[in-house]
Coordinates of C-alpha atoms in Angstrom, one line a residue:
Chain A
M1 CA 0.0 0.0 0.0
I2 CA 1.1 3.6 -0.7
S3 CA 1.2 4.6 2.9
D4 CA 3.9 2.1 3.6
I5 CA 6.4 4.4 1.8
T6 CA 8.6 6.2 4.3
L7 CA 10.7 9.0 3.3
G8 CA 13.5 9.9 5.5
Q9 CA 11.8 8.6 8.6
F10 CA 12.6 10.4 11.8
F11 CA 12.9 8.4 15.1
P12 CA 12.5 10.6 18.0
G13 CA 15.1 9.9 20.8
K14 CA 17.4 11.4 23.2
S15 CA 20.8 10.0 22.2
A16 CA 23.9 12.0 21.8
I17 CA 23.4 12.1 18.1
H18 CA 19.7 13.3 18.6
R19 CA 21.0 16.1 20.8
L20 CA 23.5 17.4 18.3
D21 CA 22.8 20.8 16.7
P22 CA 21.3 20.1 13.3
R23 CA 24.1 22.3 11.7
T24 CA 26.7 20.0 13.3
K25 CA 24.9 16.9 11.8
I26 CA 24.9 18.4 8.3
I27 CA 28.7 19.3 8.6
L28 CA 29.4 15.8 10.0
A29 CA 27.5 14.1 7.3
T30 CA 29.4 16.1 4.6
L31 CA 32.7 15.1 6.3
F32 CA 31.4 11.5 6.4
I33 CA 30.6 11.5 2.8
V34 CA 34.1 12.8 2.0
A35 CA 35.5 10.1 4.2
V36 CA 33.7 7.4 2.5
F37 CA 35.0 8.4 -0.9
V38 CA 38.5 8.9 0.4
A39 CA 38.7 5.4 1.8
S40 CA 40.2 3.2 -0.9
N41 CA 42.0 0.3 0.7
P42 CA 40.8 -2.6 3.1
V43 CA 42.3 -1.0 6.1
S44 CA 40.6 2.3 5.6
F45 CA 37.3 0.6 4.9
L46 CA 37.7 -1.4 8.2
L47 CA 38.1 1.9 10.0
L48 CA 35.0 3.3 8.4
F49 CA 33.0 0.2 9.1
V50 CA 33.9 0.2 12.7
S51 CA 33.1 3.9 13.1
T52 CA 29.6 3.3 11.4
V53 CA 28.9 0.5 13.8
I54 CA 29.9 2.8 16.7
L55 CA 27.6 5.5 15.2
I56 CA 24.7 3.2 15.2
A57 CA 25.4 2.1 18.7
V58 CA 25.5 5.8 19.9
S59 CA 22.3 6.7 18.1
K60 CA 20.4 3.9 19.7
I61 CA 18.5 3.3 16.4
S62 CA 17.4 -0.4 16.4
F63 CA 19.3 -2.6 14.1
K64 CA 15.9 -3.8 12.5
V65 CA 15.2 -0.2 11.2
I66 CA 18.6 0.0 9.7
L67 CA 18.1 -3.2 8.0
K68 CA 14.9 -2.0 6.6
S69 CA 16.6 1.2 5.2
I70 CA 19.1 -1.0 3.5
K71 CA 16.4 -3.1 1.8
P72 CA 15.7 -0.8 -1.2
I73 CA 19.4 -0.4 -2.2
V74 CA 20.2 -4.2 -1.8
F75 CA 19.6 -4.6 -5.6
I76 CA 22.2 -1.8 -6.6
I77 CA 24.7 -3.1 -4.2
V78 CA 24.5 -6.8 -5.4
F79 CA 24.4 -5.5 -9.1
T80 CA 27.6 -3.3 -8.7
A81 CA 29.3 -6.1 -6.8
I82 CA 28.6 -8.7 -9.5
L83 CA 29.8 -6.2 -12.1
N84 CA 33.0 -5.5 -10.1
I85 CA 33.7 -9.1 -9.5
F86 CA 33.8 -10.0 -13.3
M87 CA 34.9 -6.8 -14.8
T88 CA 38.1 -6.1 -12.9
K89 CA 41.3 -7.3 -14.4
G90 CA 43.9 -8.1 -11.8
E91 CA 47.7 -8.8 -12.2
G92 CA 48.6 -12.4 -11.7
E93 CA 46.6 -15.5 -12.2
P94 CA 42.8 -15.4 -12.1
L95 CA 41.4 -17.0 -9.0
L96 CA 38.6 -18.9 -10.8
S97 CA 38.0 -19.0 -14.4
F98 CA 35.3 -20.4 -16.7
W99 CA 34.3 -19.7 -20.2
I100 CA 35.3 -16.1 -20.8
L101 CA 34.8 -15.0 -17.3
N102 CA 37.8 -14.6 -14.9
I103 CA 37.6 -13.8 -11.3
Y104 CA 40.7 -12.1 -9.9
T105 CA 41.4 -11.4 -6.3
E106 CA 41.4 -7.7 -7.0
G107 CA 37.9 -8.1 -8.4
I108 CA 36.6 -9.5 -5.2
A109 CA 38.4 -7.0 -3.0
R110 CA 36.9 -4.2 -5.2
A111 CA 33.4 -5.6 -5.1
V112 CA 33.4 -5.9 -1.4
M113 CA 34.8 -2.4 -1.0
M114 CA 32.2 -0.8 -3.4
A115 CA 29.4 -2.6 -1.7
L116 CA 30.7 -1.4 1.7
R117 CA 31.1 2.1 0.3
V118 CA 27.4 2.3 -0.7
L119 CA 26.2 0.6 2.5
I120 CA 28.3 2.7 4.8
L121 CA 27.3 5.9 2.8
I122 CA 23.5 5.2 3.2
V123 CA 23.6 4.0 6.8
G124 CA 25.9 6.8 8.0
T125 CA 24.1 9.6 6.5
S126 CA 20.6 8.3 7.5
I127 CA 21.9 7.9 11.1
L128 CA 23.3 11.4 11.2
L129 CA 20.5 13.1 9.4
T130 CA 17.2 11.6 8.6
Y131 CA 16.8 9.2 11.5
T132 CA 17.9 11.5 14.2
T133 CA 16.8 14.9 13.0
S134 CA 13.3 16.1 12.6
P135 CA 12.7 17.6 9.2
I136 CA 11.9 21.0 10.8
S137 CA 15.2 21.2 12.6
L138 CA 17.0 19.9 9.5
T139 CA 15.7 22.8 7.4
D140 CA 16.5 25.2 10.3
G141 CA 20.0 24.1 10.3
L142 CA 20.2 24.3 6.5
E143 CA 19.0 27.8 6.6
S144 CA 21.3 28.8 9.2
L145 CA 24.3 27.2 7.4
L146 CA 23.3 28.9 4.1
S147 CA 22.6 32.2 5.6
P148 CA 26.0 33.8 4.5
L149 CA 24.6 33.4 1.0
K150 CA 21.9 36.2 1.9
A151 CA 24.9 38.6 1.3
I152 CA 24.6 37.8 -2.4
N153 CA 20.7 38.3 -2.2
L154 CA 19.8 34.5 -2.4
P155 CA 16.4 34.1 -0.7
V156 CA 17.8 31.4 1.7
H157 CA 14.9 31.7 4.1
T158 CA 12.4 31.3 1.4
F159 CA 14.1 28.1 0.2
A160 CA 14.2 26.7 3.6
M161 CA 10.5 27.4 4.2
M162 CA 9.6 25.9 0.8
M163 CA 11.5 22.7 1.9
S164 CA 9.8 22.4 5.2
I165 CA 6.4 22.9 3.6
A166 CA 7.2 20.3 1.0
L167 CA 8.2 17.9 3.6
R168 CA 5.3 18.6 5.7
F169 CA 2.9 17.9 2.9
I170 CA 4.3 14.7 1.6
P171 CA 2.2 12.5 4.0
T172 CA -1.0 14.6 3.2
L173 CA -0.4 14.2 -0.5
V174 CA 0.1 10.4 -0.1
E175 CA -3.1 10.1 1.8
E176 CA -4.9 12.3 -0.7
T177 CA -3.6 10.2 -3.6
E178 CA -4.8 7.0 -1.9
K179 CA -8.3 8.6 -1.3
I180 CA -8.8 9.8 -4.9
M181 CA -7.4 6.5 -6.2
N182 CA -10.0 4.7 -4.1
A183 CA -12.7 7.0 -5.5
Q184 CA -11.7 6.4 -9.0
K185 CA -11.4 2.6 -8.5
S186 CA -15.0 2.8 -7.2
R187 CA -16.0 4.1 -10.5
G188 CA -14.3 1.2 -12.3
A189 CA -10.9 2.9 -13.0
D190 CA -8.1 0.5 -13.5
F191 CA -4.6 1.6 -12.5
T192 CA -2.8 -1.7 -12.6
S193 CA -3.5 -3.5 -15.9
G194 CA -3.3 -2.6 -19.7
S195 CA -0.4 -1.4 -21.9
L196 CA 1.8 1.4 -20.9
A197 CA -0.2 3.9 -22.8
Q198 CA -3.4 2.7 -21.2
R199 CA -1.8 3.0 -17.9
A200 CA -0.6 6.6 -18.5
K201 CA -4.1 7.4 -19.6
A202 CA -5.6 5.9 -16.6
L203 CA -3.6 8.2 -14.4
I204 CA -5.5 11.4 -15.8
P205 CA -8.4 10.8 -13.4
L206 CA -5.9 10.6 -10.6
L207 CA -3.6 13.5 -11.5
V208 CA -6.2 16.1 -12.3
P209 CA -7.9 16.0 -8.9
L210 CA -4.6 15.8 -7.2
F211 CA -3.4 19.0 -8.9
V212 CA -6.6 20.8 -8.4
S213 CA -6.5 20.2 -4.7
S214 CA -2.8 20.8 -4.3
F215 CA -3.2 24.4 -5.8
K216 CA -6.2 24.9 -3.7
R217 CA -4.3 23.9 -0.7
A218 CA -1.3 25.9 -1.6
E219 CA -3.5 29.1 -1.8
E220 CA -5.3 28.3 1.5
L221 CA -2.0 27.9 3.2
A222 CA -0.7 31.1 1.8
T223 CA -3.7 33.0 3.0
A224 CA -3.3 31.3 6.5
M225 CA 0.2 32.3 6.6
E226 CA -0.6 35.9 5.6
C227 CA -3.4 36.1 8.2
R228 CA -0.7 35.4 10.8
C229 CA 1.4 38.2 9.4
Y230 CA 4.1 36.0 7.8
R231 CA 6.6 38.2 5.8
G232 CA 9.5 36.0 5.2
D233 CA 12.3 36.2 7.7
K234 CA 12.0 40.0 8.2
N235 CA 11.9 40.6 12.1
R236 CA 11.1 36.9 12.6
T237 CA 12.4 35.5 15.8
K238 CA 12.9 31.7 16.4
L239 CA 11.4 29.6 19.2
V240 CA 14.5 27.4 19.2
K241 CA 17.7 29.2 18.8
L242 CA 20.5 27.1 17.4
E243 CA 23.6 26.9 19.5
Y244 CA 26.7 24.9 19.2
K245 CA 27.5 23.2 22.6
G246 CA 30.4 21.1 23.9
L247 CA 29.0 17.9 22.5
D248 CA 29.0 19.4 18.9
F249 CA 32.6 20.4 19.2
A250 CA 33.6 17.0 20.5
F251 CA 31.9 15.2 17.5
M252 CA 33.4 17.6 15.0
L253 CA 36.9 16.9 16.5
I254 CA 36.3 13.1 16.5
F255 CA 35.2 13.3 12.8
V256 CA 38.1 15.5 11.8
I257 CA 40.4 13.0 13.5
L258 CA 38.7 10.2 11.6
L259 CA 39.2 11.9 8.3
V260 CA 42.9 12.7 8.9
A261 CA 43.4 9.1 10.1
L262 CA 41.7 7.8 6.8
I263 CA 43.9 10.0 4.6
C264 CA 47.0 8.7 6.5
L265 CA 45.8 5.1 5.9
I266 CA 45.3 5.3 2.2
T267 CA 48.9 6.4 1.6
I268 CA 49.9 2.9 2.8
P269 CA 50.5 0.8 -0.3
Y270 CA 48.6 -2.2 -0.4
N271 CA 49.1 -5.5 -2.1
Y272 CA 46.0 -7.4 -3.0
Q273 CA 48.0 -10.5 -3.8
S274 CA 48.5 -11.2 -0.2
F275 CA 44.8 -11.7 0.0
G276 CA 45.1 -14.4 -2.6
I277 CA 46.3 -16.8 0.1
I278 CA 43.0 -16.6 2.0
Y279 CA 41.2 -17.5 -1.2
D280 CA 43.6 -20.3 -2.0
V281 CA 42.9 -21.8 1.3
L282 CA 39.1 -21.3 0.8
F283 CA 39.1 -22.9 -2.6
F284 CA 41.6 -25.7 -1.6
R285 CA 44.0 -24.7 -4.2
V286 CA 47.0 -24.9 -1.9
Chain B
M1 CA -35.6 -13.1 2.3
N2 CA -34.8 -10.2 0.0
E3 CA -31.2 -9.9 1.0
I4 CA -28.5 -8.9 -1.7
L5 CA -25.5 -8.2 0.4
R6 CA -24.2 -10.2 3.4
I7 CA -21.1 -10.0 5.4
E8 CA -20.0 -12.7 7.6
N9 CA -17.4 -12.5 10.4
L10 CA -15.8 -9.8 8.8
S11 CA -12.5 -8.5 10.2
Y12 CA -9.9 -6.0 9.1
V13 CA -6.6 -5.2 10.7
Y14 CA -4.5 -2.2 9.7
G15 CA -0.7 -2.8 9.4
K16 CA -0.9 -6.4 10.4
G17 CA 2.5 -7.6 11.7
T18 CA 3.9 -4.1 12.4
P19 CA 4.1 -2.2 15.6
F20 CA 1.2 0.0 14.4
E21 CA -1.2 -3.0 14.1
K22 CA -4.7 -1.8 14.7
V23 CA -8.0 -3.8 14.6
A24 CA -10.4 -1.6 12.7
L25 CA -13.1 -4.1 12.2
D26 CA -13.8 -7.2 14.5
N27 CA -16.0 -10.0 13.5
V28 CA -18.9 -8.1 12.0
S29 CA -21.8 -10.0 10.4
V30 CA -24.7 -8.1 9.0
S31 CA -26.9 -8.3 6.0
F32 CA -28.5 -5.7 3.6
E33 CA -31.9 -6.0 1.8
K34 CA -33.1 -4.9 -1.6
G35 CA -35.3 -1.8 -1.8
K36 CA -34.3 -0.8 1.7
I37 CA -32.2 2.0 3.1
T38 CA -30.0 1.0 5.9
G39 CA -28.2 3.5 8.1
L40 CA -24.7 3.0 9.4
I41 CA -23.9 4.8 12.4
G42 CA -21.1 4.9 15.1
H43 CA -18.8 7.6 16.4
T44 CA -15.5 8.6 14.7
G45 CA -13.2 5.6 14.6
S46 CA -15.9 2.9 15.1
G47 CA -15.0 1.1 11.9
K48 CA -17.7 2.5 9.6
S49 CA -15.4 3.7 6.8
T50 CA -13.4 0.5 7.0
L51 CA -16.5 -1.5 6.7
V52 CA -17.7 0.6 3.7
N53 CA -14.3 0.1 1.9
L54 CA -14.6 -3.7 2.3
L55 CA -18.1 -3.7 0.8
N56 CA -17.0 -3.0 -2.6
G57 CA -13.6 -4.7 -2.5
L58 CA -11.3 -1.6 -2.2
N59 CA -9.7 -3.5 0.6
K60 CA -9.5 -7.2 1.2
P61 CA -10.8 -8.4 4.5
T62 CA -8.3 -9.8 7.0
S63 CA -10.7 -12.6 7.6
G64 CA -14.4 -13.2 6.9
K65 CA -16.4 -12.9 3.7
V66 CA -18.6 -10.5 1.8
Y67 CA -21.3 -12.1 -0.2
L68 CA -23.1 -10.3 -3.0
E69 CA -26.1 -12.3 -4.0
G70 CA -24.7 -15.3 -2.3
K71 CA -21.3 -15.1 -4.1
D72 CA -18.1 -14.5 -2.3
I73 CA -16.8 -11.2 -3.9
W74 CA -13.1 -12.2 -3.4
E75 CA -13.8 -15.7 -5.1
N76 CA -11.9 -14.4 -8.1
P77 CA -9.7 -11.5 -7.1
K78 CA -9.0 -10.6 -10.6
E79 CA -12.7 -9.8 -11.2
I80 CA -12.9 -7.5 -8.2
S81 CA -13.3 -4.4 -10.4
K82 CA -16.5 -5.8 -11.6
I83 CA -17.9 -6.0 -8.1
R84 CA -17.2 -2.2 -7.9
F85 CA -19.8 -1.7 -10.7
R86 CA -22.4 -3.6 -8.7
V87 CA -21.7 -2.1 -5.3
G88 CA -21.4 1.7 -5.9
L89 CA -19.5 3.6 -3.3
V90 CA -19.8 7.3 -2.9
M91 CA -16.8 8.2 -0.6
Q92 CA -16.7 11.0 1.8
Y93 CA -16.3 14.6 0.0
P94 CA -16.7 12.8 -3.4
E95 CA -16.3 16.2 -5.1
Y96 CA -12.5 15.8 -5.0
Q97 CA -12.8 12.8 -7.6
L98 CA -14.3 15.1 -10.3
F99 CA -11.6 15.4 -13.2
D100 CA -13.1 15.4 -16.6
E101 CA -13.8 18.4 -18.9
T102 CA -17.6 18.4 -18.6
V103 CA -20.0 17.3 -16.2
R104 CA -21.5 15.0 -18.7
A105 CA -18.1 13.3 -19.3
D106 CA -17.4 13.0 -15.7
I107 CA -20.7 11.3 -14.8
G108 CA -20.1 9.1 -17.9
F109 CA -16.6 7.8 -16.5
G110 CA -18.1 4.8 -14.6
P111 CA -20.2 3.7 -17.6
R112 CA -17.4 4.2 -20.0
N113 CA -15.3 1.9 -17.7
L114 CA -18.1 -0.6 -18.0
G115 CA -17.6 -0.6 -21.7
L116 CA -21.0 0.4 -22.7
S117 CA -22.1 1.9 -26.0
D118 CA -22.3 5.7 -26.5
E119 CA -26.1 5.7 -26.6
E120 CA -26.3 3.6 -23.4
I121 CA -23.7 5.8 -21.8
E122 CA -25.8 8.9 -22.7
E123 CA -29.0 7.4 -21.5
R124 CA -27.3 6.5 -18.0
V125 CA -25.8 9.9 -17.7
L126 CA -29.3 11.5 -18.1
E127 CA -30.8 9.1 -15.8
A128 CA -28.2 9.5 -13.1
A129 CA -28.4 13.3 -13.4
R130 CA -32.1 13.3 -12.8
F131 CA -31.7 11.1 -9.7
A132 CA -29.0 13.1 -8.2
G133 CA -30.7 16.4 -9.1
V134 CA -28.2 17.7 -11.6
S135 CA -30.0 20.0 -14.0
D136 CA -29.5 19.6 -17.8
E137 CA -27.8 23.0 -18.3
L138 CA -25.0 21.9 -15.9
L139 CA -24.1 18.9 -18.0
E140 CA -22.0 20.9 -20.6
K141 CA -20.2 22.9 -17.8
S142 CA -16.9 22.1 -16.4
P143 CA -17.3 20.4 -13.0
F144 CA -14.7 22.8 -11.6
E145 CA -17.1 25.8 -12.2
L146 CA -19.9 24.3 -10.0
S147 CA -20.8 25.3 -6.4
G148 CA -20.0 22.8 -3.6
G149 CA -23.5 21.4 -3.4
Q150 CA -23.6 20.8 -7.2
K151 CA -20.3 19.1 -7.4
R152 CA -21.4 16.7 -4.7
R153 CA -24.4 15.9 -6.7
V154 CA -22.4 15.3 -9.9
A155 CA -20.1 13.0 -7.9
I156 CA -23.1 11.0 -6.6
A157 CA -24.5 10.8 -10.1
G158 CA -21.1 9.5 -11.3
I159 CA -21.7 6.4 -9.1
I160 CA -25.4 6.1 -9.8
A161 CA -24.7 6.0 -13.5
M162 CA -23.3 2.6 -13.1
R163 CA -26.6 1.5 -11.9
P164 CA -25.3 -0.4 -8.8
D165 CA -27.4 -2.9 -7.1
V166 CA -26.0 -1.6 -3.7
L167 CA -25.3 2.0 -3.3
V168 CA -23.2 2.9 -0.4
L169 CA -22.8 6.5 0.6
D170 CA -20.3 7.7 3.3
E171 CA -21.6 10.9 4.7
P172 CA -23.1 12.2 1.5
A173 CA -24.6 15.3 3.2
A174 CA -21.6 16.4 5.1
G175 CA -21.0 20.1 4.8
L176 CA -24.1 20.9 2.8
D177 CA -26.8 23.4 3.7
P178 CA -30.2 22.0 4.8
R179 CA -31.8 22.2 1.5
G180 CA -28.9 20.4 -0.3
R181 CA -29.1 17.8 2.5
R182 CA -32.8 17.2 2.0
E183 CA -32.5 17.0 -1.8
I184 CA -29.7 14.5 -1.8
L185 CA -31.0 12.4 1.0
G186 CA -34.4 12.4 -0.4
S187 CA -33.3 11.1 -3.8
L188 CA -32.0 8.0 -2.2
R189 CA -35.3 6.6 -1.4
D190 CA -36.3 7.4 -5.0
Y191 CA -33.2 5.3 -6.3
A192 CA -33.9 2.3 -3.7
D193 CA -37.5 2.2 -4.8
R194 CA -37.1 2.4 -8.5
M195 CA -34.2 0.3 -9.0
N196 CA -35.1 -2.0 -6.2
A197 CA -31.6 -1.3 -4.8
S198 CA -30.2 -1.6 -1.4
V199 CA -28.9 1.8 -0.2
I200 CA -26.4 2.0 2.6
L201 CA -26.0 5.4 4.2
V202 CA -23.3 6.3 6.6
S203 CA -24.1 9.4 8.6
H204 CA -23.7 11.1 12.1
S205 CA -27.0 12.6 12.0
M206 CA -29.6 10.8 14.0
E207 CA -32.3 12.9 12.4
D208 CA -31.3 11.8 9.0
M209 CA -31.3 8.1 10.1
A210 CA -34.8 8.4 11.7
H211 CA -35.9 10.3 8.6
Y212 CA -34.5 8.4 5.6
C213 CA -33.7 5.0 6.7
D214 CA -35.5 1.6 7.2
N215 CA -32.9 -0.3 9.2
V216 CA -30.0 0.8 11.3
V217 CA -26.6 -0.8 11.9
V218 CA -24.8 0.7 15.0
M219 CA -21.0 0.2 15.3
N220 CA -19.1 0.7 18.3
S221 CA -15.2 0.3 18.6
A222 CA -14.8 -1.8 15.6
K223 CA -17.7 -4.2 16.6
L224 CA -21.3 -4.6 15.6
Y225 CA -23.2 -3.0 18.5
R226 CA -26.9 -3.2 17.5
T227 CA -28.9 -3.8 14.3
G228 CA -32.5 -3.5 13.8
T229 CA -35.3 -1.3 12.4
V230 CA -35.1 2.3 12.9
K231 CA -38.0 2.0 15.5
E232 CA -36.2 -0.8 17.4
I233 CA -32.8 1.1 17.5
F234 CA -34.2 4.4 18.6
S235 CA -36.5 2.9 21.3
E236 CA -33.2 2.0 23.0
A237 CA -32.0 5.5 23.7
D238 CA -29.8 4.6 26.6
A239 CA -28.1 1.9 24.7
L240 CA -27.2 4.5 22.1
I241 CA -26.2 7.2 24.5
S242 CA -23.8 4.8 26.3
V243 CA -21.6 4.4 23.2
G244 CA -21.3 8.1 22.6
L245 CA -24.2 8.4 20.1
D246 CA -27.5 10.1 20.3
V247 CA -31.0 9.8 19.4
P248 CA -33.0 12.2 17.4
M249 CA -33.8 15.5 19.1
I250 CA -37.5 14.6 19.1
S251 CA -36.9 11.3 20.8
R252 CA -35.4 13.2 23.7
V253 CA -38.5 15.1 23.9
A254 CA -40.6 12.0 24.0
Q255 CA -38.1 10.6 26.7
E256 CA -38.5 13.6 28.9
L257 CA -42.3 13.4 28.6
K258 CA -42.0 9.8 29.8
K259 CA -40.0 10.8 32.7
R260 CA -42.8 13.1 33.6
G261 CA -45.3 10.3 33.5
I262 CA -46.7 10.7 29.9
N263 CA -46.2 7.5 28.1
L264 CA -46.4 7.8 24.4
S265 CA -46.5 5.1 22.0
G266 CA -45.7 4.9 18.2
E267 CA -42.9 6.1 16.1
L268 CA -41.1 8.2 18.5
Y269 CA -38.2 9.2 16.3
T270 CA -39.7 11.7 13.8
V271 CA -41.4 14.9 14.5
E272 CA -44.5 13.5 12.7
G273 CA -44.6 10.3 14.7
V274 CA -44.3 12.1 18.1
K275 CA -46.9 14.7 17.1
D276 CA -49.3 11.9 16.2
A277 CA -48.5 10.1 19.6
I278 CA -49.1 13.2 21.5
L279 CA -52.5 13.7 19.7
E280 CA -53.4 10.1 20.4
Y281 CA -52.3 10.5 24.1
L282 CA -54.5 13.6 24.3
K283 CA -57.5 12.0 22.6
E284 CA -57.2 9.0 25.1
G285 CA -57.0 11.5 27.9
K286 CA -60.3 13.1 27.1
R287 CA -62.1 9.8 26.8

């Protein structure tokens, strides 16, 4: 059912990560993404993997939830892993070979690392941002981080407001879509069978009412905001003032150290052939 | 018996197997008759809308069966859309479903999906428009130019145009002025009589129930609470009040009179009925 779709689900909590300033979390997520792409050899990935596990533990998000978030990307991970296994050419003898396909140790190492990279990327950023930060504070943080851009006349506040409104109305829109779909199904509309062209045409009775009501809702919302004297960020005060605390600095320090450590680690030359021994043992080729 | 739709031990659970699991309908059995209007009442969250969505196969029951003329509607899940032509469902605030360029085309959407010929569609559109009180000059207009009450009528006509054997309406009069209310609800009797159809009316208004329905089904916290004729249901005022519902205003008057020692008898749920009962009482007093 449509309502099962979860977009960046927020899990309220009181863990250290929940308590971080949203700006800190955005900065940390950026550092984390850089770190993930910097990592390029097994040791650096091991470090990243361990830090992600620690991150999960600190956030107190249940393991089940994390598994669920991985589910939609399993296909991509498996697909890239398979491609990497077969397409990577290594030095030395292939580990296994049949027909025109050769598997090298480098290929396996690469596949594992690429899979880990995507996995760590998704899990890490979800923990830092979507799972532990409410959409409202996320946009608050974004607005505050981007506020220097106001100097060049970019409407930062407006963008942030648009974003939070968009996020706010996703569930409403989903509910509405379901309602209209049911109404049209009650009139014999068929959304699930027929050729592609027929299906596209079947969407008209769904899209027209959806657009009409969205425009109407936007207008009503604008009126309601004006009734409460909304004038953009002019003279607007905030209920929750963002403030960096000790915890924020501590986390930032840890992440910077992590990044520096990673950069040091990738300079260590690495010989994949040494891995080959493990596979030789595994495949009884000793 | 003249029954057309019957549900047996129907249950529905939302989000089964998740932490958000919620039983919305719990083992409900009830049947609906041809040519009769059945009211479905219950306070918010009592499972009315859930039940209504099960009647035409929009949702599949977690357990239990829905029988249309003795046949299980889920016997062949691929044919479920055919059931929806026979059990017409007018959802809450149905005016949001209008989409076509003209009122005529919009009312004709259901019949077109039925695959009827153009003449047949035209005939049904006109017939449905008459039933729902959509005047001829509106047929060429865009549904988006109409007033709220007119839109509602067009939406109802869109369902009636499929000539369903069972017509289910979820709060068809919500948000309408008293006149629109009377017109829409009044046309239901017309439909039930002329098509020998079963009409199921979900409403919060006890007055509407008393006025337009033959039978009443009362729901309370996902369960069937009471079922019977209007007279039977409204004579048990205390039972209704205890589940957060009410009786028609005029039944309260009768109740208050009873407390003061004036025992009326008859149809004590419409103004007419109570008036007759009072006159009867006065006549007997004179004798």
